[in-house]
Amino acid sequence: MDPDVLNMFVIAGGTLAIPILAFVASFLLWPSALIRIYYWYWRRALGMQVRYANYDDYQFCYSYRGRPGYRPSILMLHGFSAHKDMWLSIVKFLPKNLHLVCVDMPGHEGTTRSALDDYSISGQAKRIHQFVECIKLNRRPFHLVGTSMGGNVAGVYAAQYPEDICSLTLICPAGLPSTTDSKFIKQLRELQESDSIDRIPLIPSTPEEMADMLKLCSYVRFKVPQQILQGLVDVRIPHNDFYRKLFLEIVDEKSRHSLHENMGKIKAPTQVIWGKQDQVLDVSGASVLASAIPDCHVYILENCGHSVVVERPRKTANLILEFLALLHSTDNNKKQA
């Protein structure tokens, strides 16, 4: 073979080998870095841009896509120990001309974390209102979406700042009393009785605990490689002390039933989406909301657990769009009448 041709193949092979080796090294040695790159790439692919907003000395980190238009903007509030990127699986199935905003909740990811901050549910709702005012999202009423802890905050927000929102979607929200104890609640009781409350199932410190948390939160059994489990743990461990503090704050008597205490004040049309096999927050909470909120639409998803956003993203996105279309149609009929 001609030496020049041979050199060309060697150079080409070496060029291809470098990124492959880099990927393998990242997967084996720095899985947490690979996870961050994954989210960065997914945001780019979906057209989500990251920005910061400041309220006095407090900083909010958020991602957004699109601009405010004739349809309501959508603000999404994530759950406990998650971050704004958890919504990417839903964003994938939403029209690009919708104005979407996903914010890191107080103390999470890029939003300010302060030991002096009020992390109760009402305190978090107040912070989210400051964020809304910062980016002037409430120039027109917007649609508010919240899941789990974020659902609790979203419900309280709707009750305390009714002029800001036109409609509400609650996905497996916390903050409700339940007639049936979920698997998670039973685990918490056992830990309290054994004085092992530090071992909270939603705050894993090892790959094995991470695998257990994923099983607890989802009905669908995802096969997650050990290295990815390790990466997920590595990303969370620096924040676990904060998560423990936050968890104790939101299960405290002041916040435990915040949504239940405020749901009588929710006047906006409300959509409730819940996984039938939710092991974290029992699905019976959906009927509690339906009986207390006048204009409430309930959807129970079969073969789905607590992580509705991850397990059924297309279905969830479609339900939100159908709900907004229904409200738009109803408004038009009222105007014509």
mmCIF file of C-alpha atoms in Angstrom:
data_model
loop_
_atom_site.group_PDB
_atom_site.id
_atom_site.type_symbol
_atom_site.label_atom_id
_atom_site.label_comp_id
_atom_site.label_asym_id
_atom_site.label_seq_id
_atom_site.Cartn_x
_atom_site.Cartn_y
_atom_site.Cartn_z
ATOM 1 C CA MET A 1 0.000 0.000 0.000
ATOM 2 C CA ASP A 2 1.152 3.505 -0.791
ATOM 3 C CA PRO A 3 2.743 5.065 2.340
ATOM 4 C CA ASP A 4 0.689 8.270 1.900
ATOM 5 C CA VAL A 5 -2.558 6.292 1.776
ATOM 6 C CA LEU A 6 -1.471 4.295 4.848
ATOM 7 C CA ASN A 7 -0.707 7.523 6.730
ATOM 8 C CA MET A 8 -4.109 8.893 5.760
ATOM 9 C CA PHE A 9 -5.839 5.822 7.251
ATOM 10 C CA VAL A 10 -3.731 6.066 10.412
ATOM 11 C CA ILE A 11 -4.584 9.758 10.860
ATOM 12 C CA ALA A 12 -8.282 9.141 10.170
ATOM 13 C CA GLY A 13 -8.328 6.236 12.601
ATOM 14 C CA GLY A 14 -6.581 8.278 15.252
ATOM 15 C CA THR A 15 -9.033 11.154 14.768
ATOM 16 C CA LEU A 16 -11.981 8.824 15.288
ATOM 17 C CA ALA A 17 -10.334 7.023 18.195
ATOM 18 C CA ILE A 18 -9.829 10.176 20.271
ATOM 19 C CA PRO A 19 -13.539 10.995 20.826
ATOM 20 C CA ILE A 20 -14.357 7.295 21.275
ATOM 21 C CA LEU A 21 -11.650 6.914 23.925
ATOM 22 C CA ALA A 22 -12.768 10.159 25.560
ATOM 23 C CA PHE A 23 -16.348 8.862 25.746
ATOM 24 C CA VAL A 24 -15.238 5.516 27.202
ATOM 25 C CA ALA A 25 -12.975 7.241 29.740
ATOM 26 C CA SER A 26 -15.792 9.583 30.768
ATOM 27 C CA PHE A 27 -18.199 6.670 31.115
ATOM 28 C CA LEU A 28 -15.786 4.656 33.272
ATOM 29 C CA LEU A 29 -14.016 7.383 35.237
ATOM 30 C CA TRP A 30 -16.266 10.468 35.267
ATOM 31 C CA PRO A 31 -19.865 9.369 34.704
ATOM 32 C CA SER A 32 -21.170 12.508 36.444
ATOM 33 C CA ALA A 33 -19.436 14.674 33.813
ATOM 34 C CA LEU A 34 -21.074 12.587 31.094
ATOM 35 C CA ILE A 35 -24.493 13.195 32.654
ATOM 36 C CA ARG A 36 -23.919 16.967 32.669
ATOM 37 C CA ILE A 37 -22.824 16.862 29.031
ATOM 38 C CA TYR A 38 -25.917 14.837 28.218
ATOM 39 C CA TYR A 39 -28.236 17.496 29.656
ATOM 40 C CA TRP A 40 -26.288 20.272 27.943
ATOM 41 C CA TYR A 41 -26.590 18.522 24.595
ATOM 42 C CA TRP A 42 -30.316 17.785 25.080
ATOM 43 C CA ARG A 43 -31.037 21.431 25.947
ATOM 44 C CA ARG A 44 -29.213 22.537 22.810
ATOM 45 C CA ALA A 45 -31.033 19.999 20.650
ATOM 46 C CA LEU A 46 -34.435 21.152 21.946
ATOM 47 C CA GLY A 47 -33.620 24.858 21.664
ATOM 48 C CA MET A 48 -33.735 25.556 25.418
ATOM 49 C CA GLN A 49 -31.555 28.471 26.524
ATOM 50 C CA VAL A 50 -30.254 28.967 30.071
ATOM 51 C CA ARG A 51 -30.537 32.395 31.670
ATOM 52 C CA TYR A 52 -30.252 34.001 35.129
ATOM 53 C CA ALA A 53 -32.535 36.507 36.830
ATOM 54 C CA ASN A 54 -31.776 38.474 39.985
ATOM 55 C CA TYR A 55 -34.099 39.659 42.734
ATOM 56 C CA ASP A 56 -32.022 41.876 45.040
ATOM 57 C CA ASP A 57 -29.113 39.561 45.982
ATOM 58 C CA TYR A 58 -30.986 36.361 45.082
ATOM 59 C CA GLN A 59 -30.285 34.583 41.773
ATOM 60 C CA PHE A 60 -32.667 32.341 39.841
ATOM 61 C CA CYS A 61 -31.451 29.996 37.123
ATOM 62 C CA TYR A 62 -33.917 28.983 34.420
ATOM 63 C CA SER A 63 -34.181 27.698 30.876
ATOM 64 C CA TYR A 64 -36.672 28.859 28.292
ATOM 65 C CA ARG A 65 -37.812 28.432 24.715
ATOM 66 C CA GLY A 66 -39.989 30.687 22.579
ATOM 67 C CA ARG A 67 -41.528 34.039 23.385
ATOM 68 C CA PRO A 68 -44.825 35.132 24.945
ATOM 69 C CA GLY A 69 -47.620 35.058 22.369
ATOM 70 C CA TYR A 70 -51.386 34.757 22.081
ATOM 71 C CA ARG A 71 -51.278 31.438 23.928
ATOM 72 C CA PRO A 72 -50.412 31.420 27.651
ATOM 73 C CA SER A 73 -46.789 30.966 28.659
ATOM 74 C CA ILE A 74 -46.055 27.790 30.628
ATOM 75 C CA LEU A 75 -43.980 27.818 33.835
ATOM 76 C CA MET A 76 -42.780 24.419 35.113
ATOM 77 C CA LEU A 77 -41.782 23.657 38.723
ATOM 78 C CA HIS A 78 -39.764 20.475 39.324
ATOM 79 C CA GLY A 79 -39.841 18.146 42.305
ATOM 80 C CA PHE A 80 -37.644 17.531 45.335
ATOM 81 C CA SER A 81 -33.885 17.235 44.598
ATOM 82 C CA ALA A 82 -34.434 17.538 40.820
ATOM 83 C CA HIS A 83 -33.682 20.487 38.510
ATOM 84 C CA LYS A 84 -35.035 22.360 35.484
ATOM 85 C CA ASP A 85 -33.689 19.754 33.031
ATOM 86 C CA MET A 86 -36.091 17.090 34.323
ATOM 87 C CA TRP A 87 -38.711 18.724 32.063
ATOM 88 C CA LEU A 88 -36.745 18.111 28.852
ATOM 89 C CA SER A 89 -38.557 14.824 28.211
ATOM 90 C CA ILE A 90 -41.847 16.787 28.187
ATOM 91 C CA VAL A 91 -40.426 19.749 26.236
ATOM 92 C CA LYS A 92 -39.567 17.335 23.431
ATOM 93 C CA PHE A 93 -43.290 16.827 22.747
ATOM 94 C CA LEU A 94 -44.436 20.447 23.089
ATOM 95 C CA PRO A 95 -44.735 22.823 20.085
ATOM 96 C CA LYS A 96 -41.731 25.075 19.547
ATOM 97 C CA ASN A 97 -43.938 28.158 19.284
ATOM 98 C CA LEU A 98 -45.078 27.781 22.900
ATOM 99 C CA HIS A 99 -43.291 29.983 25.430
ATOM 100 C CA LEU A 100 -41.844 27.564 28.009
ATOM 101 C CA VAL A 101 -39.975 28.441 31.216
ATOM 102 C CA CYS A 102 -38.358 25.832 33.499
ATOM 103 C CA VAL A 103 -36.854 27.248 36.698
ATOM 104 C CA ASP A 104 -34.521 25.687 39.268
ATOM 105 C CA MET A 105 -36.468 25.687 42.535
ATOM 106 C CA PRO A 106 -35.012 27.546 45.561
ATOM 107 C CA GLY A 107 -31.675 26.026 46.608
ATOM 108 C CA HIS A 108 -31.529 23.682 43.610
ATOM 109 C CA GLU A 109 -28.916 23.593 40.816
ATOM 110 C CA GLY A 110 -28.189 27.172 39.662
ATOM 111 C CA THR A 111 -30.651 28.995 41.944
ATOM 112 C CA THR A 112 -29.310 30.578 45.142
ATOM 113 C CA ARG A 113 -28.962 28.340 48.180
ATOM 114 C CA SER A 114 -28.919 30.145 51.518
ATOM 115 C CA ALA A 115 -29.050 28.795 55.041
ATOM 116 C CA LEU A 116 -31.237 31.792 55.930
ATOM 117 C CA ASP A 117 -33.840 31.145 53.245
ATOM 118 C CA ASP A 118 -37.358 29.923 54.013
ATOM 119 C CA TYR A 119 -37.731 26.519 52.316
ATOM 120 C CA SER A 120 -41.248 25.873 53.546
ATOM 121 C CA ILE A 121 -43.805 25.434 50.760
ATOM 122 C CA SER A 122 -45.225 28.928 51.270
ATOM 123 C CA GLY A 123 -41.662 30.311 51.379
ATOM 124 C CA GLN A 124 -40.862 28.628 48.068
ATOM 125 C CA ALA A 125 -44.094 29.946 46.526
ATOM 126 C CA LYS A 126 -43.048 33.456 47.552
ATOM 127 C CA ARG A 127 -39.642 32.964 45.904
ATOM 128 C CA ILE A 128 -41.252 31.720 42.686
ATOM 129 C CA HIS A 129 -43.464 34.809 42.670
ATOM 130 C CA GLN A 130 -40.309 36.933 42.887
ATOM 131 C CA PHE A 131 -38.913 35.034 39.902
ATOM 132 C CA VAL A 132 -42.132 35.571 37.932
ATOM 133 C CA GLU A 133 -41.940 39.302 38.611
ATOM 134 C CA CYS A 134 -38.229 39.379 37.696
ATOM 135 C CA ILE A 135 -38.829 38.068 34.172
ATOM 136 C CA LYS A 136 -42.249 39.814 33.924
ATOM 137 C CA LEU A 137 -43.934 36.495 33.187
ATOM 138 C CA ASN A 138 -47.171 37.743 34.782
ATOM 139 C CA ARG A 139 -47.756 40.515 32.260
ATOM 140 C CA ARG A 140 -50.387 38.067 31.079
ATOM 141 C CA PRO A 141 -51.801 35.148 33.095
ATOM 142 C CA PHE A 142 -49.743 32.001 32.507
ATOM 143 C CA HIS A 143 -50.261 28.253 32.829
ATOM 144 C CA LEU A 144 -48.469 26.781 35.855
ATOM 145 C CA VAL A 145 -47.250 23.165 35.989
ATOM 146 C CA GLY A 146 -45.776 21.477 39.063
ATOM 147 C CA THR A 147 -44.828 17.928 39.979
ATOM 148 C CA SER A 148 -44.428 16.353 43.442
ATOM 149 C CA MET A 149 -42.936 19.052 45.728
ATOM 150 C CA GLY A 150 -43.243 21.458 42.795
ATOM 151 C CA GLY A 151 -46.914 20.513 42.547
ATOM 152 C CA ASN A 152 -47.384 21.459 46.188
ATOM 153 C CA VAL A 153 -45.704 24.813 45.533
ATOM 154 C CA ALA A 154 -47.718 25.337 42.326
ATOM 155 C CA GLY A 155 -51.017 24.740 44.129
ATOM 156 C CA VAL A 156 -50.116 27.144 46.937
ATOM 157 C CA TYR A 157 -48.939 29.685 44.347
ATOM 158 C CA ALA A 158 -52.285 29.441 42.520
ATOM 159 C CA ALA A 159 -54.103 30.064 45.800
ATOM 160 C CA GLN A 160 -51.896 32.975 46.925
ATOM 161 C CA TYR A 161 -51.389 34.718 43.575
ATOM 162 C CA PRO A 162 -54.574 33.913 41.608
ATOM 163 C CA GLU A 163 -54.216 36.940 39.329
ATOM 164 C CA ASP A 164 -50.949 35.548 37.918
ATOM 165 C CA ILE A 165 -52.262 32.311 36.454
ATOM 166 C CA CYS A 166 -54.973 31.305 34.000
ATOM 167 C CA SER A 167 -54.790 27.530 34.594
ATOM 168 C CA LEU A 168 -52.944 24.892 36.563
ATOM 169 C CA THR A 169 -51.549 21.378 36.058
ATOM 170 C CA LEU A 170 -50.645 19.346 39.151
ATOM 171 C CA ILE A 171 -48.685 16.127 38.561
ATOM 172 C CA CYS A 172 -48.625 13.759 41.577
ATOM 173 C CA PRO A 173 -48.498 16.762 43.929
ATOM 174 C CA ALA A 174 -47.326 16.561 47.516
ATOM 175 C CA GLY A 175 -49.067 18.400 50.344
ATOM 176 C CA LEU A 176 -52.203 16.265 50.680
ATOM 177 C CA PRO A 177 -53.449 13.931 53.406
ATOM 178 C CA SER A 178 -54.022 10.388 52.176
ATOM 179 C CA THR A 179 -56.424 7.690 53.260
ATOM 180 C CA THR A 180 -53.931 5.071 52.041
ATOM 181 C CA ASP A 181 -50.260 5.028 53.054
ATOM 182 C CA SER A 182 -47.879 4.715 50.130
ATOM 183 C CA LYS A 183 -44.810 2.453 50.239
ATOM 184 C CA PHE A 184 -42.647 5.550 50.799
ATOM 185 C CA ILE A 185 -44.726 6.743 53.772
ATOM 186 C CA LYS A 186 -44.510 3.264 55.325
ATOM 187 C CA GLN A 187 -40.719 3.300 54.878
ATOM 188 C CA LEU A 188 -40.503 6.698 56.573
ATOM 189 C CA ARG A 189 -42.510 5.446 59.546
ATOM 190 C CA GLU A 190 -40.217 2.420 59.905
ATOM 191 C CA LEU A 191 -37.147 4.679 59.785
ATOM 192 C CA GLN A 192 -38.619 6.991 62.436
ATOM 193 C CA GLU A 193 -39.332 4.054 64.732
ATOM 194 C CA SER A 194 -35.757 2.782 64.327
ATOM 195 C CA ASP A 195 -34.231 6.274 64.741
ATOM 196 C CA SER A 196 -32.709 6.022 61.245
ATOM 197 C CA ILE A 197 -34.396 9.080 59.746
ATOM 198 C CA ASP A 198 -31.075 10.089 58.114
ATOM 199 C CA ARG A 199 -31.559 7.185 55.685
ATOM 200 C CA ILE A 200 -34.289 8.895 53.656
ATOM 201 C CA PRO A 201 -35.117 6.759 50.574
ATOM 202 C CA LEU A 202 -35.241 9.850 48.317
ATOM 203 C CA ILE A 203 -31.681 10.865 49.265
ATOM 204 C CA PRO A 204 -29.379 8.080 48.007
ATOM 205 C CA SER A 205 -25.668 7.974 48.859
ATOM 206 C CA THR A 206 -24.659 4.792 47.006
ATOM 207 C CA PRO A 207 -25.432 3.284 43.579
ATOM 208 C CA GLU A 208 -27.505 0.603 45.325
ATOM 209 C CA GLU A 209 -29.597 3.231 47.121
ATOM 210 C CA MET A 210 -29.972 5.097 43.828
ATOM 211 C CA ALA A 211 -31.287 1.933 42.174
ATOM 212 C CA ASP A 212 -33.757 1.491 45.057
ATOM 213 C CA MET A 213 -34.932 5.091 44.673
ATOM 214 C CA LEU A 214 -35.536 4.614 40.950
ATOM 215 C CA LYS A 215 -37.595 1.487 41.687
ATOM 216 C CA LEU A 216 -39.579 3.398 44.291
ATOM 217 C CA CYS A 217 -40.298 6.330 41.979
ATOM 218 C CA SER A 218 -41.159 4.482 38.772
ATOM 219 C CA TYR A 219 -43.445 1.656 37.745
ATOM 220 C CA VAL A 220 -41.452 1.058 34.554
ATOM 221 C CA ARG A 221 -38.225 -0.771 35.360
ATOM 222 C CA PHE A 222 -35.349 1.044 33.672
ATOM 223 C CA LYS A 223 -32.117 -0.907 33.214
ATOM 224 C CA VAL A 224 -29.529 1.604 34.366
ATOM 225 C CA PRO A 225 -25.825 0.645 34.074
ATOM 226 C CA GLN A 226 -23.818 0.664 37.302
ATOM 227 C CA GLN A 227 -21.595 3.472 36.023
ATOM 228 C CA ILE A 228 -24.598 5.713 35.322
ATOM 229 C CA LEU A 229 -25.974 4.967 38.802
ATOM 230 C CA GLN A 230 -22.600 5.979 40.189
ATOM 231 C CA GLY A 231 -22.685 9.167 38.122
ATOM 232 C CA LEU A 232 -26.159 10.039 39.374
ATOM 233 C CA VAL A 233 -24.998 9.543 42.966
ATOM 234 C CA ASP A 234 -21.810 11.586 42.399
ATOM 235 C CA VAL A 235 -23.884 14.500 41.113
ATOM 236 C CA ARG A 236 -26.173 14.405 44.168
ATOM 237 C CA ILE A 237 -23.801 13.672 47.076
ATOM 238 C CA PRO A 238 -22.450 17.272 47.416
ATOM 239 C CA HIS A 239 -26.060 18.427 47.877
ATOM 240 C CA ASN A 240 -27.350 15.691 50.197
ATOM 241 C CA ASP A 241 -27.011 17.765 53.380
ATOM 242 C CA PHE A 242 -29.201 20.428 51.794
ATOM 243 C CA TYR A 243 -31.691 17.815 50.582
ATOM 244 C CA ARG A 244 -32.008 16.442 54.131
ATOM 245 C CA LYS A 245 -32.634 19.926 55.508
ATOM 246 C CA LEU A 246 -35.158 20.650 52.757
ATOM 247 C CA PHE A 247 -36.931 17.317 53.236
ATOM 248 C CA LEU A 248 -37.376 17.900 56.969
ATOM 249 C CA GLU A 249 -38.699 21.373 56.160
ATOM 250 C CA ILE A 250 -41.345 20.235 53.672
ATOM 251 C CA VAL A 251 -42.589 17.324 55.820
ATOM 252 C CA ASP A 252 -42.774 19.578 58.877
ATOM 253 C CA GLU A 253 -46.243 20.409 60.211
ATOM 254 C CA LYS A 254 -46.001 23.874 58.606
ATOM 255 C CA SER A 255 -45.737 22.456 55.069
ATOM 256 C CA ARG A 256 -46.885 18.830 55.175
ATOM 257 C CA HIS A 257 -50.459 19.592 54.063
ATOM 258 C CA SER A 258 -49.943 23.023 52.470
ATOM 259 C CA LEU A 259 -51.758 22.144 49.259
ATOM 260 C CA HIS A 260 -54.708 20.701 51.171
ATOM 261 C CA GLU A 261 -54.945 23.822 53.313
ATOM 262 C CA ASN A 262 -54.947 26.086 50.251
ATOM 263 C CA MET A 263 -56.893 24.106 47.640
ATOM 264 C CA GLY A 264 -60.186 25.781 48.600
ATOM 265 C CA LYS A 265 -58.676 29.071 47.374
ATOM 266 C CA ILE A 266 -57.729 27.700 43.933
ATOM 267 C CA LYS A 267 -60.109 29.253 41.418
ATOM 268 C CA ALA A 268 -58.211 28.568 38.167
ATOM 269 C CA PRO A 269 -59.219 25.594 35.968
ATOM 270 C CA THR A 270 -57.070 22.730 37.248
ATOM 271 C CA GLN A 271 -55.766 19.548 35.684
ATOM 272 C CA VAL A 272 -54.530 16.678 37.867
ATOM 273 C CA ILE A 273 -52.320 13.926 36.392
ATOM 274 C CA TRP A 274 -51.332 10.971 38.576
ATOM 275 C CA GLY A 275 -49.656 7.600 38.065
ATOM 276 C CA LYS A 276 -51.957 4.837 39.263
ATOM 277 C CA GLN A 277 -49.019 2.837 40.683
ATOM 278 C CA ASP A 278 -47.415 5.797 42.496
ATOM 279 C CA GLN A 279 -45.476 4.387 45.486
ATOM 280 C CA VAL A 280 -44.321 7.787 46.786
ATOM 281 C CA LEU A 281 -47.605 9.718 46.992
ATOM 282 C CA ASP A 282 -50.752 7.627 46.858
ATOM 283 C CA VAL A 283 -53.077 8.185 43.904
ATOM 284 C CA SER A 284 -56.011 8.714 46.286
ATOM 285 C CA GLY A 285 -54.820 12.321 46.509
ATOM 286 C CA ALA A 286 -56.360 12.913 43.073
ATOM 287 C CA SER A 287 -59.885 12.405 44.408
ATOM 288 C CA VAL A 288 -59.124 14.779 47.306
ATOM 289 C CA LEU A 289 -58.303 17.523 44.794
ATOM 290 C CA ALA A 290 -61.252 16.690 42.541
ATOM 291 C CA SER A 291 -63.710 17.057 45.429
ATOM 292 C CA ALA A 292 -62.304 20.429 46.564
ATOM 293 C CA ILE A 293 -61.499 22.324 43.324
ATOM 294 C CA PRO A 294 -64.605 23.314 41.315
ATOM 295 C CA ASP A 295 -63.186 23.079 37.781
ATOM 296 C CA CYS A 296 -60.893 20.052 38.138
ATOM 297 C CA HIS A 297 -60.020 17.541 35.410
ATOM 298 C CA VAL A 298 -58.412 14.307 36.671
ATOM 299 C CA TYR A 299 -56.354 11.862 34.601
ATOM 300 C CA ILE A 300 -55.043 8.642 36.129
ATOM 301 C CA LEU A 301 -52.299 6.972 34.063
ATOM 302 C CA GLU A 302 -52.187 3.173 34.067
ATOM 303 C CA ASN A 303 -48.848 1.382 34.484
ATOM 304 C CA CYS A 304 -47.190 4.549 35.730
ATOM 305 C CA GLY A 305 -45.555 5.491 39.027
ATOM 306 C CA HIS A 306 -44.507 8.769 40.649
ATOM 307 C CA SER A 307 -42.068 9.797 37.888
ATOM 308 C CA VAL A 308 -44.830 10.617 35.414
ATOM 309 C CA VAL A 309 -42.631 13.128 33.576
ATOM 310 C CA VAL A 310 -39.999 10.456 32.852
ATOM 311 C CA GLU A 311 -42.262 7.434 32.397
ATOM 312 C CA ARG A 312 -45.010 8.975 30.246
ATOM 313 C CA PRO A 313 -43.634 12.222 28.749
ATOM 314 C CA ARG A 314 -45.539 12.101 25.438
ATOM 315 C CA LYS A 315 -48.853 11.329 27.166
ATOM 316 C CA THR A 316 -48.294 14.053 29.759
ATOM 317 C CA ALA A 317 -47.409 16.642 27.097
ATOM 318 C CA ASN A 318 -50.524 15.700 25.092
ATOM 319 C CA LEU A 319 -52.758 15.947 28.171
ATOM 320 C CA ILE A 320 -51.423 19.440 28.926
ATOM 321 C CA LEU A 321 -51.955 20.554 25.317
ATOM 322 C CA GLU A 322 -55.471 19.081 25.199
ATOM 323 C CA PHE A 323 -56.329 20.803 28.476
ATOM 324 C CA LEU A 324 -55.091 24.183 27.196
ATOM 325 C CA ALA A 325 -56.978 23.687 23.911
ATOM 326 C CA LEU A 326 -60.165 22.887 25.845
ATOM 327 C CA LEU A 327 -59.828 26.036 27.927
ATOM 328 C CA HIS A 328 -59.137 28.129 24.803
ATOM 329 C CA SER A 329 -62.235 26.693 23.113
ATOM 330 C CA THR A 330 -64.360 27.355 26.203
ATOM 331 C CA ASP A 331 -63.131 30.980 26.376
ATOM 332 C CA ASN A 332 -64.000 31.510 22.696
ATOM 333 C CA ASN A 333 -67.495 30.093 23.213
ATOM 334 C CA LYS A 334 -68.056 32.449 26.147
ATOM 335 C CA LYS A 335 -66.960 35.449 24.070
ATOM 336 C CA GLN A 336 -69.271 34.471 21.186
ATOM 337 C CA ALA A 337 -72.176 33.974 23.567
#
